[in-house]
mmCIF file of C-alpha atoms (C1' of nucleotides) and ligand atoms in Angstrom:
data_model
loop_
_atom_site.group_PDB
_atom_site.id
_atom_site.type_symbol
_atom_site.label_atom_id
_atom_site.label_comp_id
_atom_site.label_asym_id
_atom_site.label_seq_id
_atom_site.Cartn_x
_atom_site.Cartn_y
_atom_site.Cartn_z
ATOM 1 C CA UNK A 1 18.566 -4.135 27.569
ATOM 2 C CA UNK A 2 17.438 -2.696 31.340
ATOM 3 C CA UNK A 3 15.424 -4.705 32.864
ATOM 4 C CA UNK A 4 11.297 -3.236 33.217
ATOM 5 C CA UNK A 5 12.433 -0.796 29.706
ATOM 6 C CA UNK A 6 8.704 -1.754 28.833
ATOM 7 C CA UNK A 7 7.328 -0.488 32.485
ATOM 8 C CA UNK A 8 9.038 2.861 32.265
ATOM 9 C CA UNK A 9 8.294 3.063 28.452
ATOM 10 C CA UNK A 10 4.309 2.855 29.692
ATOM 11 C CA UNK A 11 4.831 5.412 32.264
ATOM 12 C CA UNK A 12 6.102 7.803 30.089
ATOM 13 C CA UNK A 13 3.628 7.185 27.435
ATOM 14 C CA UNK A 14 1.180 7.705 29.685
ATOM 15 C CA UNK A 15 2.259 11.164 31.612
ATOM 16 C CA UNK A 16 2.919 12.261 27.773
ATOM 17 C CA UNK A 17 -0.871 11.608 27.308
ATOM 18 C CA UNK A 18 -1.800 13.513 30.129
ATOM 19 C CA UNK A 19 0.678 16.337 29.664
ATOM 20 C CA UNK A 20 -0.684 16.420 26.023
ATOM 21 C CA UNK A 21 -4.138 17.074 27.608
ATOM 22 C CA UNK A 22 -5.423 13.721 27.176
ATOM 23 C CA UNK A 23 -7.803 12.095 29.792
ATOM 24 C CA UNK A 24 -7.234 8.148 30.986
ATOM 25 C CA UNK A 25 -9.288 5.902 29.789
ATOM 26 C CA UNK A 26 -9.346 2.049 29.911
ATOM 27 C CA UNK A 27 -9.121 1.212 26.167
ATOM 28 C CA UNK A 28 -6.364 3.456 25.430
ATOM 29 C CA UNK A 29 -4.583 2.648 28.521
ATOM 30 C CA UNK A 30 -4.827 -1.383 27.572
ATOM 31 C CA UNK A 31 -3.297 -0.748 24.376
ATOM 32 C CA UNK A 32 -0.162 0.691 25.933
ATOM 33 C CA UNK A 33 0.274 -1.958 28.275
ATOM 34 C CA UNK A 34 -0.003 -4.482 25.054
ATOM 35 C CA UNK A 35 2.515 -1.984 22.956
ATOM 36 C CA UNK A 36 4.853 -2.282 26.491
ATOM 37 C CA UNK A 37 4.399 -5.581 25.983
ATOM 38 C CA UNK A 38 6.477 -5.967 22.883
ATOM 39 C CA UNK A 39 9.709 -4.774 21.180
ATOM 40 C CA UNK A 40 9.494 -4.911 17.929
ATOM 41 C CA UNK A 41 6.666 -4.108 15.744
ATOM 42 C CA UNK A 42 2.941 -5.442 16.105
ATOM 43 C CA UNK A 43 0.070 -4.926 13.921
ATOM 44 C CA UNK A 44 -3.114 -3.027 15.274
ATOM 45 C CA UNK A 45 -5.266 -6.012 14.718
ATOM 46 C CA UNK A 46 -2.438 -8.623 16.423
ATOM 47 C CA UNK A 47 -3.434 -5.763 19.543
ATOM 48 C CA UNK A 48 -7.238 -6.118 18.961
ATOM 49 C CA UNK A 49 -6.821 -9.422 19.258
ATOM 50 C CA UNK A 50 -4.945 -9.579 22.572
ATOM 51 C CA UNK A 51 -6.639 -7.096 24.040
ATOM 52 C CA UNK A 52 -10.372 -8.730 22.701
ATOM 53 C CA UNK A 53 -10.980 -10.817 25.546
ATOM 54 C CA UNK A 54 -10.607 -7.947 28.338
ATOM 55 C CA UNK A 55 -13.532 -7.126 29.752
ATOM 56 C CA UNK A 56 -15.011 -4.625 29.123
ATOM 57 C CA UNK A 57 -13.822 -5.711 25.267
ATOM 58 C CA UNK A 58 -11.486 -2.937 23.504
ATOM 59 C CA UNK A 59 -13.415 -2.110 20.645
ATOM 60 C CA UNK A 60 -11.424 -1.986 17.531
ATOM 61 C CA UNK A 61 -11.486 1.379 16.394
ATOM 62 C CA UNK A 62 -10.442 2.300 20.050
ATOM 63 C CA UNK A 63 -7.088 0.570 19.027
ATOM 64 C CA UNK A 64 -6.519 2.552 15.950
ATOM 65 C CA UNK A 65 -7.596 5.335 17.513
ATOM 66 C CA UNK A 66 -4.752 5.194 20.397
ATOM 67 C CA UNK A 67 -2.600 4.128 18.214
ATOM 68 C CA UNK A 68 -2.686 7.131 15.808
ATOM 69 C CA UNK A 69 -2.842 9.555 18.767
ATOM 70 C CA UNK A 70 0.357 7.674 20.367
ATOM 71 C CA UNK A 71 2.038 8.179 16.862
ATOM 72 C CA UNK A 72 0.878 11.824 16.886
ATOM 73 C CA UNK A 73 3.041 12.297 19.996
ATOM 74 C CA UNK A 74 6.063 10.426 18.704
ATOM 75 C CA UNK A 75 5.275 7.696 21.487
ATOM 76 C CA UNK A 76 5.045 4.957 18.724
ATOM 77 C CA UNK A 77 6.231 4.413 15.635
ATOM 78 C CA UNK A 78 4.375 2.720 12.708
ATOM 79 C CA UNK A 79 6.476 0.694 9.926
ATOM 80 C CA UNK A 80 4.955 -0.800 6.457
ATOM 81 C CA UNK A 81 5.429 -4.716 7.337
ATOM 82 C CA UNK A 82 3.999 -5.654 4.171
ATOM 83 C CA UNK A 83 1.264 -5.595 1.480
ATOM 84 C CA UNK A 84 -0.436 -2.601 3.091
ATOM 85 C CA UNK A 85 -0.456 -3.878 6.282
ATOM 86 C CA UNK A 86 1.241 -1.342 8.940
ATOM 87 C CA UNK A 87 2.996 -2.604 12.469
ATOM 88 C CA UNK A 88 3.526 -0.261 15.583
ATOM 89 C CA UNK A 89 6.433 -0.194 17.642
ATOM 90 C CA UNK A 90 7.312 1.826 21.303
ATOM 91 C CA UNK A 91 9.613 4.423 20.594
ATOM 92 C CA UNK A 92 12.395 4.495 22.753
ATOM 93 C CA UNK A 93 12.587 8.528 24.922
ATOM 94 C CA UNK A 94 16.093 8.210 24.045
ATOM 95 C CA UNK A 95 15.944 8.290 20.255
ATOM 96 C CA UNK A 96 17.995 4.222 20.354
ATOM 97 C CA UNK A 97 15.968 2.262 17.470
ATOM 98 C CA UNK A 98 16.145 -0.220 15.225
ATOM 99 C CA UNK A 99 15.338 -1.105 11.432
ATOM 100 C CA UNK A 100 13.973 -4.507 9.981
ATOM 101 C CA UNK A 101 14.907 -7.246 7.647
ATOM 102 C CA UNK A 102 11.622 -8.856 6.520
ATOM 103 C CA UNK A 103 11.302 -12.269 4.816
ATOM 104 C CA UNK A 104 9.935 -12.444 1.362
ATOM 105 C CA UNK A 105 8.462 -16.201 2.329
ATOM 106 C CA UNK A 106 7.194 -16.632 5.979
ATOM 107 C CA UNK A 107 7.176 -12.693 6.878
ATOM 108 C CA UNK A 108 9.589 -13.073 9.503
ATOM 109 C CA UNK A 109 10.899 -9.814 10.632
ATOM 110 C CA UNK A 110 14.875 -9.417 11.863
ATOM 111 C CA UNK A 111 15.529 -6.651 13.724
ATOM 112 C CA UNK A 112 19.059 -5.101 13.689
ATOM 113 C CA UNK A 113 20.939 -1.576 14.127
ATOM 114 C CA UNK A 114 23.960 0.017 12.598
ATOM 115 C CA UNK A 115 26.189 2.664 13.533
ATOM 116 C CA UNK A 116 27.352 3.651 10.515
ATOM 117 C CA UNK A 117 23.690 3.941 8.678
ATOM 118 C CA UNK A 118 22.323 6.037 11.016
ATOM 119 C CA UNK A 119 25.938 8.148 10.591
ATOM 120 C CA UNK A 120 24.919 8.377 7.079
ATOM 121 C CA UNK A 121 21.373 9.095 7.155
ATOM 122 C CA UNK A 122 22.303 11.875 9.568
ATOM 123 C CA UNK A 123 25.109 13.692 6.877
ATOM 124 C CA UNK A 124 22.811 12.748 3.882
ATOM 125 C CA UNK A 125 19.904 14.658 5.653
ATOM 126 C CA UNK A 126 21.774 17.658 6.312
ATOM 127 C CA UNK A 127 22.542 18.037 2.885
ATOM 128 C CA UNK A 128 18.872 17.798 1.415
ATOM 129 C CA UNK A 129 16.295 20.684 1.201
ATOM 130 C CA UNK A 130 14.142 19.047 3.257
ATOM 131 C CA UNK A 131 13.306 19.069 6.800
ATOM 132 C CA UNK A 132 13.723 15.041 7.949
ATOM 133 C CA UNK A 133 11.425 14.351 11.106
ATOM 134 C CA UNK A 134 12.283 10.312 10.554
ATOM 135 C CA UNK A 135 14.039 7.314 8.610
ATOM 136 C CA UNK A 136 12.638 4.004 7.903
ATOM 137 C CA UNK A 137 15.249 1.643 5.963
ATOM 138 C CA UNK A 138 13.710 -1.842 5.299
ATOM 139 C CA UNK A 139 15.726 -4.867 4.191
ATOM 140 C CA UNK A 140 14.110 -7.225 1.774
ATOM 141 C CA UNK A 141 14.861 -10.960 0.865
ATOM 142 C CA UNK A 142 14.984 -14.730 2.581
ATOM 143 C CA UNK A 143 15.977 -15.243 6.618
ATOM 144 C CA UNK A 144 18.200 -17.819 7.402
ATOM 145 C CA UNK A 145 15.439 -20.532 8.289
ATOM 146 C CA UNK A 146 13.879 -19.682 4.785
ATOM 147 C CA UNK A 147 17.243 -19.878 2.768
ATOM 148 C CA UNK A 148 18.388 -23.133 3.134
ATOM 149 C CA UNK B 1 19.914 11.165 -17.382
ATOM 150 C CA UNK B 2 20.857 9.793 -20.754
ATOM 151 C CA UNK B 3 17.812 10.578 -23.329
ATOM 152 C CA UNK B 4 15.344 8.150 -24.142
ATOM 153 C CA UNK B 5 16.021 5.898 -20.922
ATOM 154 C CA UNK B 6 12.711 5.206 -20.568
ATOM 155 C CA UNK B 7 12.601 3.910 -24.274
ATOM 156 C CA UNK B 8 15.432 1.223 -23.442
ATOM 157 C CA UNK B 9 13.432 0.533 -20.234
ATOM 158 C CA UNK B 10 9.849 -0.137 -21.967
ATOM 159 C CA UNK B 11 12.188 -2.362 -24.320
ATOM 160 C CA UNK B 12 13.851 -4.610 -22.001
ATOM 161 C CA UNK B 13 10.904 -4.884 -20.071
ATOM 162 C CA UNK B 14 8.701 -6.574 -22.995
ATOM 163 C CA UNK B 15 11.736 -8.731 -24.123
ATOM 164 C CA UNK B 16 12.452 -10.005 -20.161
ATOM 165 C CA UNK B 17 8.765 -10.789 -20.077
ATOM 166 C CA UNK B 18 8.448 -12.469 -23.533
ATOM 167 C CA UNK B 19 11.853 -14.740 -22.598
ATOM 168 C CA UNK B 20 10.214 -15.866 -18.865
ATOM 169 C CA UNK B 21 7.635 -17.365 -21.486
ATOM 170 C CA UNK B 22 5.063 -14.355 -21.324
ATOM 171 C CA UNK B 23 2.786 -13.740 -24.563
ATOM 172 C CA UNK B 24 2.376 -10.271 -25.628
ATOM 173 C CA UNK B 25 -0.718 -9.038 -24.490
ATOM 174 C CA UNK B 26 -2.107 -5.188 -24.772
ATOM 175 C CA UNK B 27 -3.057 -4.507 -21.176
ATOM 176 C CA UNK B 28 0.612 -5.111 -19.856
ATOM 177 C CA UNK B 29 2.234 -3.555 -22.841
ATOM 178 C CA UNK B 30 0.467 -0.670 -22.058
ATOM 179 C CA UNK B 31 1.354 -0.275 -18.487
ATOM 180 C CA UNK B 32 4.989 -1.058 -19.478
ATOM 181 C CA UNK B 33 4.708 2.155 -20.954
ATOM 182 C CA UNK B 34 3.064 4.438 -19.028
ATOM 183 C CA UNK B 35 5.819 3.412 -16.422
ATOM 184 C CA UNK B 36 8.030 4.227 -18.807
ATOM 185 C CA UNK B 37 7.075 7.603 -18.768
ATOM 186 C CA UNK B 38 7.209 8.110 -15.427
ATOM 187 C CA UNK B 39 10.844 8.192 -13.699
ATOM 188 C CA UNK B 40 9.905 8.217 -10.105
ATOM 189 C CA UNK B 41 7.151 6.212 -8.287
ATOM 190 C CA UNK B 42 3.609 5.732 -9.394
ATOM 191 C CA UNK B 43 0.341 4.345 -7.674
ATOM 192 C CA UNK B 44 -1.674 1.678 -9.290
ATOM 193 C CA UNK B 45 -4.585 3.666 -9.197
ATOM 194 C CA UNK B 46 -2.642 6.617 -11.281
ATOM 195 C CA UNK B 47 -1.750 4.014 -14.001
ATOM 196 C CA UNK B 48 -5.645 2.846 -14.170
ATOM 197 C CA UNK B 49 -6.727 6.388 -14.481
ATOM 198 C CA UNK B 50 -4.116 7.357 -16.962
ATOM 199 C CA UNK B 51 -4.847 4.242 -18.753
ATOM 200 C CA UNK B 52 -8.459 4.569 -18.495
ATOM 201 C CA UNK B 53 -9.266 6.821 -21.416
ATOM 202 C CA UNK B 54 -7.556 3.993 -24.019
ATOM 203 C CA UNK B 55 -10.038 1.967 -25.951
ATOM 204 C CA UNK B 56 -10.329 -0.490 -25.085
ATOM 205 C CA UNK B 57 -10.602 0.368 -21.922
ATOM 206 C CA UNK B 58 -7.476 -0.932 -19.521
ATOM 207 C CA UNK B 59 -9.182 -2.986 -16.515
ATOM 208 C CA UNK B 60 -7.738 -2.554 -12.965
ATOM 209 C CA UNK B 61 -7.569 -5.935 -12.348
ATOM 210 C CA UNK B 62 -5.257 -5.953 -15.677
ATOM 211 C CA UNK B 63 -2.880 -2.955 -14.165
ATOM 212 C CA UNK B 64 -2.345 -4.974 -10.390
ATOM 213 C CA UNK B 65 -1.236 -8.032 -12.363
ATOM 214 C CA UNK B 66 1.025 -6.468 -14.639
ATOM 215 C CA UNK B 67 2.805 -4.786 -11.729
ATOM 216 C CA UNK B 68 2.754 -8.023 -9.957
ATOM 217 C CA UNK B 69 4.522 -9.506 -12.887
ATOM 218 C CA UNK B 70 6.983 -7.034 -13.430
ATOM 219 C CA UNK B 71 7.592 -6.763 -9.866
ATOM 220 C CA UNK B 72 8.214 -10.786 -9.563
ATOM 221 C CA UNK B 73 11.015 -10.287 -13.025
ATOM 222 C CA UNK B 74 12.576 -7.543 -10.696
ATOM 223 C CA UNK B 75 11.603 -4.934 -13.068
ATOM 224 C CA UNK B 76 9.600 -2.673 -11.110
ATOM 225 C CA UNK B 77 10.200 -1.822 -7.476
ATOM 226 C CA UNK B 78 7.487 -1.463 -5.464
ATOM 227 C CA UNK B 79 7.696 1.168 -2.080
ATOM 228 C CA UNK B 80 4.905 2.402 0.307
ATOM 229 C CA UNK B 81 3.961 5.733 -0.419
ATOM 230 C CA UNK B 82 1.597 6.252 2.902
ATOM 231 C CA UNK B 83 -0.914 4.987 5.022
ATOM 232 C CA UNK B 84 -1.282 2.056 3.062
ATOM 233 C CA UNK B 85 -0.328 2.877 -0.670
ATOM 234 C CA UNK B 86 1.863 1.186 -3.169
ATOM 235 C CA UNK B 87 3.807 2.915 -5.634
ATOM 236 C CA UNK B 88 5.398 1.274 -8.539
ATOM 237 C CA UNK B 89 8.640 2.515 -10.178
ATOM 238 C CA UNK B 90 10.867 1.050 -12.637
ATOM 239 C CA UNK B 91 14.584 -0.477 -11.921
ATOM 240 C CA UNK B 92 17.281 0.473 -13.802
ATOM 241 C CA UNK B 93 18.857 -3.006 -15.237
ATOM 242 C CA UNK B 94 22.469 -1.994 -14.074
ATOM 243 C CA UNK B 95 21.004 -1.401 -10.532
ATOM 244 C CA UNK B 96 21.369 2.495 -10.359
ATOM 245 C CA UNK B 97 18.205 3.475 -8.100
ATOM 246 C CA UNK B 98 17.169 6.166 -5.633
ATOM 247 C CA UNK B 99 15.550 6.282 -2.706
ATOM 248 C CA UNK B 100 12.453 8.725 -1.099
ATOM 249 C CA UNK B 101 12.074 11.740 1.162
ATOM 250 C CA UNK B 102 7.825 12.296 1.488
ATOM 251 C CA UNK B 103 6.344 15.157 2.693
ATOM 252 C CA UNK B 104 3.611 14.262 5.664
ATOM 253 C CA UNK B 105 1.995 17.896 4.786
ATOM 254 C CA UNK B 106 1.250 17.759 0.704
ATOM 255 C CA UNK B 107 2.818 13.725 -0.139
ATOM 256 C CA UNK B 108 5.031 15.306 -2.362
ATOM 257 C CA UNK B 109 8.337 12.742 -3.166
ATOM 258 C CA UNK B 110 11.993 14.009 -3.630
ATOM 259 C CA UNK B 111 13.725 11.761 -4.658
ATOM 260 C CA UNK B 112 17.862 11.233 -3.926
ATOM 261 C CA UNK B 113 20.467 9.478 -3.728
ATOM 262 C CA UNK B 114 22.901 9.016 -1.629
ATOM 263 C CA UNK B 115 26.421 6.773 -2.503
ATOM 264 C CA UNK B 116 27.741 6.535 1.399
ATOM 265 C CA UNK B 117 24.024 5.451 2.574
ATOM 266 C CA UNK B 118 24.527 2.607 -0.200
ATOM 267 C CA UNK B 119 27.940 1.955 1.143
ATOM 268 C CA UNK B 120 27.079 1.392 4.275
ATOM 269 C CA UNK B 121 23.316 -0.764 3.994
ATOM 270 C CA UNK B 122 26.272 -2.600 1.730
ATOM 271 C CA UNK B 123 28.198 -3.252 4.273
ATOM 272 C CA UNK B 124 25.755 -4.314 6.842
ATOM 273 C CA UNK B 125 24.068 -6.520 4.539
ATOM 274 C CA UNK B 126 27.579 -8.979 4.988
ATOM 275 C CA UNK B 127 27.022 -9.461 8.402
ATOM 276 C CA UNK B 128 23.731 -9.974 8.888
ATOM 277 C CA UNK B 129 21.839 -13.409 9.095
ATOM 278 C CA UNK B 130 20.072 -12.849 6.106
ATOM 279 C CA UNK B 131 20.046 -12.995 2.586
ATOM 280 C CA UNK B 132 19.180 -9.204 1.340
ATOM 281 C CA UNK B 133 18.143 -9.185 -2.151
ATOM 282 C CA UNK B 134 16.608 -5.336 -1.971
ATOM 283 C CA UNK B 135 16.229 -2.621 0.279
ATOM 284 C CA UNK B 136 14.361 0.394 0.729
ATOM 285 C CA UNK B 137 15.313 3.934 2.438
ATOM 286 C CA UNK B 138 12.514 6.506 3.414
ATOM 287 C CA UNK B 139 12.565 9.727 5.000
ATOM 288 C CA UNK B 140 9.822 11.553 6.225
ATOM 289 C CA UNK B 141 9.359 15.134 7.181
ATOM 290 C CA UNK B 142 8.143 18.348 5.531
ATOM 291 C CA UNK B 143 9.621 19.353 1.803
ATOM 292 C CA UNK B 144 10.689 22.865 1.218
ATOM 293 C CA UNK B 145 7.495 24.033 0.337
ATOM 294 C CA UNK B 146 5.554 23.085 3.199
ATOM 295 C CA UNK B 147 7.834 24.506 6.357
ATOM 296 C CA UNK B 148 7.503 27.779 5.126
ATOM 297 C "C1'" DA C 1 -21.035 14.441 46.605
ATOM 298 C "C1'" DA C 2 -24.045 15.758 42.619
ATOM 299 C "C1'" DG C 3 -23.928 18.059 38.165
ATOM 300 C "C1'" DC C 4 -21.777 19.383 33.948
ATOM 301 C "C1'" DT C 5 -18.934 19.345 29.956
ATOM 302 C "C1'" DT C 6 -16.780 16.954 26.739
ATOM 303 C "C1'" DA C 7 -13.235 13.431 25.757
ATOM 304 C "C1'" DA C 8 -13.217 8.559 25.242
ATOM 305 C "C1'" DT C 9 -15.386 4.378 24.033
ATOM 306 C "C1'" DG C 10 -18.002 0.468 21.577
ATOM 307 C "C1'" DA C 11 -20.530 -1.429 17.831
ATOM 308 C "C1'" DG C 12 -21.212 -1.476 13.471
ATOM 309 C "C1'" DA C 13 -21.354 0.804 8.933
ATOM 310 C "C1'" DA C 14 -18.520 2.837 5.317
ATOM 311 C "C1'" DT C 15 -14.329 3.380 2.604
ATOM 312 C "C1'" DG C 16 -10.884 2.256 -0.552
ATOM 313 C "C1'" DA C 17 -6.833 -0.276 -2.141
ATOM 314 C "C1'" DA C 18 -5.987 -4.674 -3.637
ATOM 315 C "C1'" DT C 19 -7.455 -9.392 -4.977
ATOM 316 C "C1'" DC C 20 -10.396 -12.807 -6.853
ATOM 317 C "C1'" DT C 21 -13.904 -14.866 -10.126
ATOM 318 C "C1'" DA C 22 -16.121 -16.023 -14.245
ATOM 319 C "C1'" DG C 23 -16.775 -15.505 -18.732
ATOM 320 C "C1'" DT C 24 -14.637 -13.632 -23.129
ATOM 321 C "C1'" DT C 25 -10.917 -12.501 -26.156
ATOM 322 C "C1'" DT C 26 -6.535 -13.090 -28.243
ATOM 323 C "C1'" DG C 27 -1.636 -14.566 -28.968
ATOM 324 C "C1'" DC C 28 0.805 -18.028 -30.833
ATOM 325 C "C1'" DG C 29 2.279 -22.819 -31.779
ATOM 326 C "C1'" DT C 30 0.458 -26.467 -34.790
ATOM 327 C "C1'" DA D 1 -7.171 -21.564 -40.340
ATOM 328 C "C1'" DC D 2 -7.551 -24.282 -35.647
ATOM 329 C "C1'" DG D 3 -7.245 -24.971 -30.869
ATOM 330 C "C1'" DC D 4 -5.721 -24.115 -26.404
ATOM 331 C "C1'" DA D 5 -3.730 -21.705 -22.763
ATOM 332 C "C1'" DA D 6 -2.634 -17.096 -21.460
ATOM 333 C "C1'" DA D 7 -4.363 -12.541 -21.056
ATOM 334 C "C1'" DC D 8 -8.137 -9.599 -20.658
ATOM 335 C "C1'" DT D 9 -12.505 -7.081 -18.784
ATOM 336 C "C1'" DA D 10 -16.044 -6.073 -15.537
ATOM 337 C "C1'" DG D 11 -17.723 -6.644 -11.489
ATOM 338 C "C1'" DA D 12 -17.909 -8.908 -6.993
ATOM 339 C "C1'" DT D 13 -15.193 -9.593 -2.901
ATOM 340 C "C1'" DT D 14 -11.845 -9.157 0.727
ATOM 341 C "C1'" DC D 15 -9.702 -6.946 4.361
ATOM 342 C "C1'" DA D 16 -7.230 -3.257 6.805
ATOM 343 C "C1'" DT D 17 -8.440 1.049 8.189
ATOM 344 C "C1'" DT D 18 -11.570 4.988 9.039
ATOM 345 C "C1'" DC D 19 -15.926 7.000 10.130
ATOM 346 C "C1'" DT D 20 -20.467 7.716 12.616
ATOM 347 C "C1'" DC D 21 -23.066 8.156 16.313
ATOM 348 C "C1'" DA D 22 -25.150 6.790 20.453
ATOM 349 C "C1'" DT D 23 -23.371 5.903 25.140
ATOM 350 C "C1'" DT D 24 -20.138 6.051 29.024
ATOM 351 C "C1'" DA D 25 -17.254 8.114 32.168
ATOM 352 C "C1'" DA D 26 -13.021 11.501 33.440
ATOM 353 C "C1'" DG D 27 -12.221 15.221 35.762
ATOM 354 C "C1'" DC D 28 -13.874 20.024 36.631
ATOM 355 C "C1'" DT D 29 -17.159 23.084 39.160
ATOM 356 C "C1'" DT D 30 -20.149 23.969 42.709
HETATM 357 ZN ZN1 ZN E 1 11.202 -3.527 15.494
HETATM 358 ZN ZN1 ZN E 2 17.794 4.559 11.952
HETATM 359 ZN ZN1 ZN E 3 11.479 7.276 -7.138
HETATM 360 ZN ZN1 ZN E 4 19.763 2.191 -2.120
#
DNA sequence: AAGCTTAATGAGAATGAATCTAGTTTGCGT
DNA sequence: ACGCAAACTAGATTCATTCTCATTAAGCTT
């Protein structure tokens, strides 16, 4: 990984904003830094959290709300981590991602990418009558700490 | 689709859950069969409303712990349908499944399947640090009706 | 720089899927 | 038939997410 990915990843998300028509504000702002901040997957109230003792506070609903308009404009992208509970990850310009393994017992979440998966995802949605914005592929079962 | 899967499905079910030491009670037996009858995913809330008009009367509570159950025997499969919804389907005891495309427009699910896609989560399943018992493949996009 | 328009924000209420609780019924071994 | 634990029902509760609305402030316009 480049060094500062997470800097320029900001900076884009926010010139996207403001090309989208968006104004800056504070709350939104904070909860790209915090999304920056990470890469892989956090949940919206993991941000409220972090961002709770900024002052001015970010209200909660401002999270959700940035968070939905960042996944609007493909800045973010949000993954089921469980039980109805969703996590939000930056989305790389370039289109380079990753999928998850997620732990049955602790909730752990392994992040890893393959060549070949995405190779067939792309032939497999070619061939379907249906027009494929994105993929999700989630791996169930025990990590390694968890299986012994 | 051989005829009367669903039949053979609703049967092993209630045997597999009378053998892990489960008595035979008239809430689950009923949702085993409205799964049954349904060959592609399901919401909880569907089953309580289809289930709703029997006398007596099928409580919710009743439906969520029968899925729970059959999910924990590894006879239903549960996937996120959206923004926070579960649906339920049944697995196929010799392991033939499917996966999802969903339309963001209408929720409409096509279901496919895909043998190469299998091959290769498969494949990467070896090498990875972790011990995969199930995985789970969505696509999402617009269906053929809505990108008209 | 002051005024204006309207997006953005904060606080808290509302929603809705899922879970829990308590009291009742029922399956099933004795 | 009896007794006990499992299963059931109805309703309360939890908790992530969404909504409402009064307030603030970005960024034009003059
Ligand atoms: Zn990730
Ligand atoms: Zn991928
Ligand atoms: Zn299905
Ligand atoms: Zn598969």
């Amino acid at each position: 990984m480049t060094a500062g990915a997470e800097i320029d990843w900001a900076d884009h998300a926010l010139t996207t904003l403001q090309e989208a028509g968006h104004r800056r504000g504070g709350a939104r702002t904070a909860v790209v830094e915090a999304l920056a901040a990470h890469d892989c997957a956090v949940t919206a109230l993991d941000l409220d959290d972090e961002l709770a003792r900024r002052r001015p506070r970010v209200a909660r609903a401002s999270v959700y709300r940035a968070l939905e308009q960042l996944e609007q404009l493909g800045l973010v992208r949000r993954i089921e981590v469980g039980r109805g509970v969703a996590g939000y990850e930056r989305v790389d310009p370039t289109g380079h991602h990753h999928h998850h393994a997620i732990c049955r017992d602790c909730g752990r979440m392994v992040p890893f990418e393959d060549r070949s998966l995405e190779r067939a995802i792309g032939k497999l949605c070619e061939d379907l009558d249906f027009e494929v914005a994105e993929h999700d592929v989630v791996l169930r079962g025990r990590c390694q700490h968890c299986s012994l």
